[in-house]
């Protein structure tokens, strides 16, 4: 885990996110004693009571990216529905630790800034295995194309010109988070990742096809997502919820661990530069119901606010909410 005592000399325009308290490496803990789950990882029954998903709906919409890119009307309709109904479809260090008694998640993570290239800090990229850097670069580059296409399709279903969002927000930023979830002898008492929504435009997850873990909150229930081999999982981030004034929602999700199996996922986050204003887009707000649910704020301000908090579902988006008069 990158130590918080590293002194980093930043290039002038490289944004600094937040620093986090150092925490143990979960993989090491499990290696030393697979039967031990320290108190700091254990959640109360009330907190995690919904971990028995009584509601199983494996029918998360599956979309074909090539049809979307061709502008296929039926596939775009499916995207619009997926965004409205689900907000999810397949197609540095631990999460932030602010206080010494904050509960911890049963995972180790590595966060890399990948685009724009000048944001990369190669000194933090692992040097082993030797092909790691090259593989991450190749993956990030391919996923960037997927992200651009998705954002183009999102603009289309939002009623905008295909290039509108890319033009509006100039150079998008891309980060990559590698999540490693060791097996846990008490899988029902810990979180792999606590419930949260992503402070992104879209997030693109590549995961093992044979290990469950991801769950999303749909109609008040935690729904486990069955991996489909070869499919990427796409979820909308908070920025799309703000742009569309809540028509499309960023969805709360979490990861659970398994008793016997470890799991790895690669989460790509695509988000705007710091100085971009986020808030409902005039063209998207329904003229019949012009109430703006979210205020304009700079993305950088929003991101820092959400990163500084413990993960608490969607509590962080309240900072952008406009008070609703009674
Ligand atoms: C994330 C995330 C889910 C998973 O990294 O933001 O939600 O299953 N990951 O790894
Ligand atoms: Ni997430």
CSV table of C-alpha atoms and ligand atoms in Angstrom, one decimal:
chain,number,residue,atom,x,y,z
A,1,UNK,CA,0.0,0.0,0.0
A,2,UNK,CA,1.4,3.4,-0.9
A,3,UNK,CA,2.5,4.9,2.4
A,4,UNK,CA,1.0,8.2,3.3
A,5,UNK,CA,4.4,9.5,4.3
A,6,UNK,CA,5.7,9.5,0.7
A,7,UNK,CA,6.6,13.0,-0.4
A,8,UNK,CA,5.4,13.5,-3.9
A,9,UNK,CA,6.6,16.4,-6.0
A,10,UNK,CA,3.6,17.2,-8.2
A,11,UNK,CA,3.7,18.7,-11.7
A,12,UNK,CA,1.8,21.9,-11.5
A,13,UNK,CA,-1.5,20.9,-13.1
A,14,UNK,CA,-1.7,17.4,-11.6
A,15,UNK,CA,-4.6,17.4,-9.1
A,16,UNK,CA,-4.0,16.1,-5.6
A,17,UNK,CA,-6.8,14.1,-4.2
A,18,UNK,CA,-6.9,13.2,-0.5
A,19,UNK,CA,-4.5,11.5,1.8
A,20,UNK,CA,-5.7,8.6,3.9
A,21,UNK,CA,-4.6,7.0,7.2
A,22,UNK,CA,-2.4,3.9,6.6
A,23,UNK,CA,-4.2,0.6,7.2
A,24,UNK,CA,-3.1,-3.1,7.2
A,25,UNK,CA,-2.8,-5.1,4.1
A,26,UNK,CA,-5.6,-7.6,4.1
A,27,UNK,CA,-3.9,-10.1,1.9
A,28,UNK,CA,-1.0,-10.2,4.4
A,29,UNK,CA,-3.3,-10.6,7.3
A,30,UNK,CA,-5.1,-13.6,5.7
A,31,UNK,CA,-1.7,-15.1,4.7
A,32,UNK,CA,-0.6,-14.9,8.4
A,33,UNK,CA,-3.8,-16.2,9.9
A,34,UNK,CA,-6.7,-17.1,7.6
A,35,UNK,CA,-9.0,-17.6,10.6
A,36,UNK,CA,-8.6,-14.1,12.1
A,37,UNK,CA,-11.0,-11.2,11.3
A,38,UNK,CA,-10.1,-8.2,13.5
A,39,UNK,CA,-12.9,-6.2,15.2
A,40,UNK,CA,-12.3,-3.3,12.9
A,41,UNK,CA,-13.6,-5.2,9.9
A,42,UNK,CA,-16.7,-6.6,11.6
A,43,UNK,CA,-20.0,-4.9,10.9
A,44,UNK,CA,-23.0,-5.2,13.1
A,45,UNK,CA,-25.9,-7.3,12.0
A,46,UNK,CA,-28.1,-4.2,11.6
A,47,UNK,CA,-25.6,-2.6,9.3
A,48,UNK,CA,-25.2,-5.6,7.1
A,49,UNK,CA,-28.6,-7.3,7.7
A,50,UNK,CA,-29.5,-7.0,4.1
A,51,UNK,CA,-26.7,-9.2,3.0
A,52,UNK,CA,-29.0,-12.1,2.5
A,53,UNK,CA,-30.5,-10.9,-0.8
A,54,UNK,CA,-34.0,-12.2,-0.7
A,55,UNK,CA,-34.7,-10.7,-4.1
A,56,UNK,CA,-32.8,-12.3,-6.9
A,57,UNK,CA,-33.1,-10.7,-10.3
A,58,UNK,CA,-30.2,-11.7,-12.5
A,59,UNK,CA,-31.7,-9.9,-15.5
A,60,UNK,CA,-29.4,-6.9,-15.5
A,61,UNK,CA,-29.8,-5.4,-18.9
A,62,UNK,CA,-27.1,-6.6,-21.4
A,63,UNK,CA,-26.2,-4.2,-24.2
A,64,UNK,CA,-24.2,-4.6,-27.3
A,65,UNK,CA,-21.7,-1.8,-27.6
A,66,UNK,CA,-21.2,-2.2,-31.3
A,67,UNK,CA,-24.9,-1.7,-32.0
A,68,UNK,CA,-24.9,1.4,-29.7
A,69,UNK,CA,-22.0,2.9,-31.6
A,70,UNK,CA,-23.8,2.3,-34.9
A,71,UNK,CA,-26.7,4.3,-33.5
A,72,UNK,CA,-29.1,1.4,-33.5
A,73,UNK,CA,-32.4,2.8,-32.3
A,74,UNK,CA,-33.5,-0.3,-30.5
A,75,UNK,CA,-30.2,-0.6,-28.6
A,76,UNK,CA,-30.3,3.1,-27.7
A,77,UNK,CA,-33.8,2.6,-26.3
A,78,UNK,CA,-32.4,-0.3,-24.2
A,79,UNK,CA,-29.7,2.0,-23.0
A,80,UNK,CA,-32.2,4.7,-22.0
A,81,UNK,CA,-34.3,2.1,-20.1
A,82,UNK,CA,-31.2,0.6,-18.5
A,83,UNK,CA,-30.2,4.1,-17.3
A,84,UNK,CA,-33.6,4.9,-15.9
A,85,UNK,CA,-34.4,1.6,-14.3
A,86,UNK,CA,-31.1,0.3,-13.2
A,87,UNK,CA,-28.2,2.8,-13.7
A,88,UNK,CA,-26.2,-0.3,-14.2
A,89,UNK,CA,-25.6,-2.7,-17.0
A,90,UNK,CA,-23.1,-5.3,-18.2
A,91,UNK,CA,-21.4,-4.3,-21.4
A,92,UNK,CA,-4.9,5.0,-3.7
A,93,UNK,CA,-4.8,2.4,-1.2
A,94,UNK,CA,-7.9,1.3,0.7
A,95,UNK,CA,-11.1,3.4,0.2
A,96,UNK,CA,-10.5,6.6,2.2
A,97,UNK,CA,-9.7,6.2,5.9
A,98,UNK,CA,-10.3,9.4,7.8
A,99,UNK,CA,-10.5,8.3,11.5
A,100,UNK,CA,-8.7,5.8,13.6
A,101,UNK,CA,-11.8,4.0,14.6
A,102,UNK,CA,-13.4,3.9,11.2
A,103,UNK,CA,-14.5,0.4,10.1
A,104,UNK,CA,-12.5,-1.1,7.4
A,105,UNK,CA,-13.3,-3.1,4.2
A,106,UNK,CA,-11.9,-6.6,3.5
A,107,UNK,CA,-9.9,-5.6,0.5
A,108,UNK,CA,-6.7,-4.1,-0.8
A,109,UNK,CA,-6.8,-1.6,-3.6
A,110,UNK,CA,-4.4,0.1,-5.9
A,111,UNK,CA,-5.5,3.3,-7.6
A,112,UNK,CA,-3.6,4.5,-10.7
A,113,UNK,CA,-4.2,7.7,-12.6
A,114,UNK,CA,-4.0,6.7,-16.3
A,115,UNK,CA,-5.3,9.6,-18.4
A,116,UNK,CA,-4.3,12.3,-19.2
A,117,UNK,CA,-0.9,10.8,-19.3
A,118,UNK,CA,0.7,13.7,-17.4
A,119,UNK,CA,-1.3,12.7,-14.4
A,120,UNK,CA,0.5,9.3,-14.2
A,121,UNK,CA,2.9,8.9,-11.3
A,122,UNK,CA,5.0,6.0,-12.5
A,123,UNK,CA,6.9,5.8,-9.2
A,124,UNK,CA,3.7,4.3,-7.7
A,125,UNK,CA,3.1,1.8,-10.5
A,126,UNK,CA,4.2,-1.7,-9.3
A,127,UNK,CA,7.4,-2.9,-11.0
A,128,UNK,CA,6.5,-6.5,-10.6
A,129,UNK,CA,5.3,-8.5,-12.4
A,130,UNK,CA,7.5,-7.1,-15.1
A,131,UNK,CA,4.7,-6.8,-17.7
A,132,UNK,CA,2.3,-5.1,-15.3
A,133,UNK,CA,2.8,-1.6,-16.6
A,134,UNK,CA,2.5,-2.6,-20.2
A,135,UNK,CA,-0.7,-4.6,-19.5
A,136,UNK,CA,-2.3,-1.8,-17.6
A,137,UNK,CA,-1.4,0.7,-20.3
A,138,UNK,CA,-2.9,-1.5,-23.0
A,139,UNK,CA,-6.0,-2.2,-20.9
A,140,UNK,CA,-6.5,1.5,-20.1
A,141,UNK,CA,-6.1,2.5,-23.7
A,142,UNK,CA,-8.7,0.0,-24.9
A,143,UNK,CA,-11.1,0.9,-22.1
A,144,UNK,CA,-10.8,4.6,-23.0
A,145,UNK,CA,-12.2,3.8,-26.4
A,146,UNK,CA,-15.1,2.0,-24.8
A,147,UNK,CA,-15.7,5.0,-22.4
A,148,UNK,CA,-15.7,7.5,-25.3
A,149,UNK,CA,-18.3,5.4,-27.2
A,150,UNK,CA,-20.4,4.9,-24.1
A,151,UNK,CA,-20.4,8.6,-23.3
A,152,UNK,CA,-21.3,9.3,-27.0
A,153,UNK,CA,-24.3,6.9,-26.7
A,154,UNK,CA,-25.3,8.5,-23.3
A,155,UNK,CA,-25.3,11.9,-25.0
A,156,UNK,CA,-27.6,10.5,-27.7
A,157,UNK,CA,-30.2,9.1,-25.3
A,158,UNK,CA,-30.1,12.3,-23.3
A,159,UNK,CA,-31.2,14.1,-26.5
A,160,UNK,CA,-27.8,15.7,-27.2
A,161,UNK,CA,-25.5,15.6,-30.0
A,162,UNK,CA,-23.2,12.5,-29.9
A,163,UNK,CA,-20.1,14.6,-29.3
A,164,UNK,CA,-21.8,17.1,-27.0
A,165,UNK,CA,-20.4,15.8,-23.7
A,166,UNK,CA,-16.9,15.1,-24.9
A,167,UNK,CA,-16.9,18.7,-26.3
A,168,UNK,CA,-18.4,20.2,-23.2
A,169,UNK,CA,-16.0,18.6,-20.9
A,170,UNK,CA,-12.8,18.6,-22.9
A,171,UNK,CA,-10.3,16.3,-21.6
A,172,UNK,CA,-11.8,13.6,-19.5
A,173,UNK,CA,-9.8,12.0,-16.7
A,174,UNK,CA,-9.5,8.2,-16.3
A,175,UNK,CA,-8.4,6.3,-13.2
A,176,UNK,CA,-8.0,2.6,-12.7
A,177,UNK,CA,-8.7,0.9,-9.3
A,178,UNK,CA,-7.6,-2.6,-8.8
A,179,UNK,CA,-9.5,-4.3,-6.0
A,180,UNK,CA,-8.3,-7.5,-4.4
A,181,UNK,CA,-10.8,-9.2,-2.1
A,182,UNK,CA,-9.1,-12.0,-0.1
A,183,UNK,CA,-11.3,-14.8,1.1
A,184,UNK,CA,-12.8,-14.2,4.5
A,185,UNK,CA,-13.9,-16.8,7.1
A,186,UNK,CA,-16.8,-14.4,8.1
A,187,UNK,CA,-18.1,-13.4,4.7
A,188,UNK,CA,-21.5,-12.3,6.1
A,189,UNK,CA,-19.9,-9.9,8.7
A,190,UNK,CA,-17.6,-7.8,6.6
A,191,UNK,CA,-17.8,-5.7,3.5
A,192,UNK,CA,-15.4,-6.1,0.5
A,193,UNK,CA,-16.4,-2.5,-0.3
A,194,UNK,CA,-19.0,-0.6,1.8
A,195,UNK,CA,-22.1,0.6,0.0
A,196,UNK,CA,-21.4,3.7,-2.1
A,197,UNK,CA,-22.1,5.3,-5.5
A,198,UNK,CA,-19.2,6.3,-7.8
A,199,UNK,CA,-18.4,10.1,-8.1
A,200,UNK,CA,-17.8,9.5,-11.8
A,201,UNK,CA,-19.5,10.0,-15.2
A,202,UNK,CA,-19.3,6.2,-15.8
A,203,UNK,CA,-17.5,3.4,-14.3
A,204,UNK,CA,-16.5,0.2,-16.2
A,205,UNK,CA,-15.8,-2.9,-14.2
A,206,UNK,CA,-13.9,-6.0,-15.4
A,207,UNK,CA,-14.2,-8.9,-13.0
A,208,UNK,CA,-13.6,-12.6,-12.7
A,209,UNK,CA,-16.3,-14.5,-14.5
A,210,UNK,CA,-16.6,-17.3,-11.9
A,211,UNK,CA,-16.7,-15.4,-8.6
A,212,UNK,CA,-19.6,-13.4,-7.2
A,213,UNK,CA,-19.3,-10.4,-5.1
A,214,UNK,CA,-20.8,-7.3,-6.6
A,215,UNK,CA,-24.3,-6.3,-5.4
A,216,UNK,CA,-26.4,-3.4,-6.4
A,217,UNK,CA,-29.3,-1.7,-4.7
A,218,UNK,CA,-32.3,-2.0,-6.9
A,219,UNK,CA,-35.8,-1.1,-5.7
A,220,UNK,CA,-34.7,-1.2,-2.1
A,221,UNK,CA,-33.1,-4.7,-2.4
A,222,UNK,CA,-29.5,-5.8,-2.6
A,223,UNK,CA,-29.2,-7.7,-5.9
A,224,UNK,CA,-26.2,-9.9,-6.5
A,225,UNK,CA,-24.8,-9.5,-10.0
A,226,UNK,CA,-23.9,-12.7,-11.7
A,227,UNK,CA,-20.8,-12.2,-13.9
A,228,UNK,CA,-21.4,-12.9,-17.6
A,229,UNK,CA,-18.1,-14.2,-19.1
A,230,UNK,CA,-16.7,-11.6,-21.4
A,231,UNK,CA,-19.1,-8.8,-20.5
A,232,UNK,CA,-18.0,-5.5,-18.8
A,233,UNK,CA,-20.2,-4.1,-16.1
A,234,UNK,CA,-21.1,-0.5,-16.6
A,235,UNK,CA,-22.5,1.8,-14.0
A,236,UNK,CA,-23.5,5.4,-14.2
A,237,UNK,CA,-21.8,7.8,-11.8
A,238,UNK,CA,-23.1,10.7,-9.8
A,239,UNK,CA,-22.2,13.2,-12.6
A,240,UNK,CA,-24.8,11.7,-14.9
A,241,UNK,CA,-27.4,11.9,-12.2
A,242,UNK,CA,-26.6,15.6,-11.8
A,243,UNK,CA,-26.5,16.3,-15.6
A,244,UNK,CA,-29.9,14.6,-16.1
A,245,UNK,CA,-31.4,16.2,-13.0
A,246,UNK,CA,-32.0,12.8,-11.6
A,247,UNK,CA,-33.6,11.1,-14.6
A,248,UNK,CA,-30.7,8.7,-14.8
A,249,UNK,CA,-29.4,7.6,-11.4
A,250,UNK,CA,-26.1,6.6,-10.1
A,251,UNK,CA,-26.7,3.4,-8.3
A,252,UNK,CA,-25.6,2.4,-4.8
A,253,UNK,CA,-23.5,-0.8,-4.9
A,254,UNK,CA,-21.2,-2.8,-2.6
A,255,UNK,CA,-19.0,-5.9,-2.7
A,256,UNK,CA,-19.2,-8.9,-0.5
A,257,UNK,CA,-16.4,-11.4,0.0
A,258,UNK,CA,-16.4,-15.2,-0.2
A,259,UNK,CA,-15.5,-17.8,2.4
A,260,UNK,CA,-13.2,-19.8,0.2
A,261,UNK,CA,-12.4,-17.7,-2.9
A,262,UNK,CA,-10.5,-14.5,-3.5
A,263,UNK,CA,-11.7,-12.1,-6.2
A,264,UNK,CA,-10.1,-9.4,-8.3
A,265,UNK,CA,-11.8,-6.6,-10.1
A,266,UNK,CA,-10.5,-3.7,-12.3
A,267,UNK,CA,-12.7,-0.6,-12.0
A,268,UNK,CA,-12.1,2.2,-14.5
A,269,UNK,CA,-13.4,5.6,-13.5
A,270,UNK,CA,-14.1,8.2,-16.1
A,271,UNK,CA,-14.7,11.7,-14.8
A,272,UNK,CA,-14.5,15.4,-15.8
A,273,UNK,CA,-11.5,17.7,-15.0
A,274,UNK,CA,-11.7,19.5,-11.7
A,275,UNK,CA,-12.7,22.9,-13.0
A,276,UNK,CA,-15.8,21.7,-14.9
A,277,UNK,CA,-19.2,22.7,-13.5
A,278,UNK,CA,-21.5,19.9,-12.9
A,279,UNK,CA,-25.2,20.4,-12.5
A,280,UNK,CA,-28.4,19.8,-14.5
A,281,UNK,CA,-27.9,20.5,-18.2
A,282,UNK,CA,-30.4,23.0,-19.5
A,283,UNK,CA,-31.1,20.9,-22.6
A,284,UNK,CA,-31.9,17.9,-20.4
A,285,UNK,CA,-34.1,19.4,-17.7
A,286,UNK,CA,-37.7,18.7,-18.5
A,287,UNK,CA,-39.3,22.1,-19.5
A,288,UNK,CA,-42.6,20.9,-17.9
A,289,UNK,CA,-40.9,20.3,-14.6
A,290,UNK,CA,-38.1,22.8,-14.5
A,291,UNK,CA,-37.2,22.3,-10.8
A,292,UNK,CA,-33.5,21.8,-10.5
A,293,UNK,CA,-32.7,19.1,-8.0
A,294,UNK,CA,-29.0,19.7,-8.0
A,295,UNK,CA,-26.9,22.9,-7.8
A,296,UNK,CA,-24.0,23.8,-10.0
A,297,UNK,CA,-20.7,23.1,-8.4
A,298,UNK,CA,-17.2,22.5,-9.6
A,299,UNK,CA,-16.5,18.8,-10.1
A,300,UNK,CA,-13.2,19.0,-8.2
A,301,UNK,CA,-15.0,20.4,-5.2
A,302,UNK,CA,-17.6,17.6,-5.4
A,303,UNK,CA,-15.0,14.9,-5.8
A,304,UNK,CA,-12.9,16.1,-2.8
A,305,UNK,CA,-16.0,16.2,-0.7
A,306,UNK,CA,-17.0,12.7,-1.6
A,307,UNK,CA,-13.5,11.3,-1.2
A,308,UNK,CA,-13.1,12.8,2.3
A,309,UNK,CA,-16.0,10.9,3.6
A,310,UNK,CA,-16.4,7.4,4.8
A,311,UNK,CA,-18.4,5.4,2.3
A,312,UNK,CA,-22.0,5.8,3.4
A,313,UNK,CA,-24.2,4.8,0.4
A,314,UNK,CA,-25.3,7.9,-1.4
A,315,UNK,CA,-25.1,10.4,1.5
A,316,UNK,CA,-22.3,12.3,-0.3
A,317,UNK,CA,-24.5,13.4,-3.1
A,318,UNK,CA,-26.6,15.6,-0.7
A,319,UNK,CA,-23.9,18.3,-0.9
A,320,UNK,CA,-25.2,19.0,-4.5
A,321,UNK,CA,-28.8,18.8,-3.7
A,322,UNK,CA,-31.1,21.8,-3.8
A,323,UNK,CA,-33.3,22.1,-0.7
A,324,UNK,CA,-36.9,21.1,-1.7
A,325,UNK,CA,-39.4,23.6,-0.5
A,326,UNK,CA,-42.2,21.9,1.5
B,1,LIG,C1,-15.5,0.2,-7.1
B,1,LIG,C2,-16.5,-0.9,-7.0
B,1,LIG,C3,-17.0,-3.2,-7.1
B,1,LIG,C4,-16.3,-4.5,-7.2
B,1,LIG,O1,-14.3,-0.1,-7.2
B,1,LIG,O2,-15.9,1.4,-7.0
B,1,LIG,O3,-17.6,-0.6,-6.7
B,1,LIG,O4,-17.1,-5.5,-7.2
B,1,LIG,N1,-16.1,-2.1,-7.2
B,1,LIG,O5,-15.1,-4.6,-7.2
B,2,LIG,NI1,-18.0,1.6,-7.0
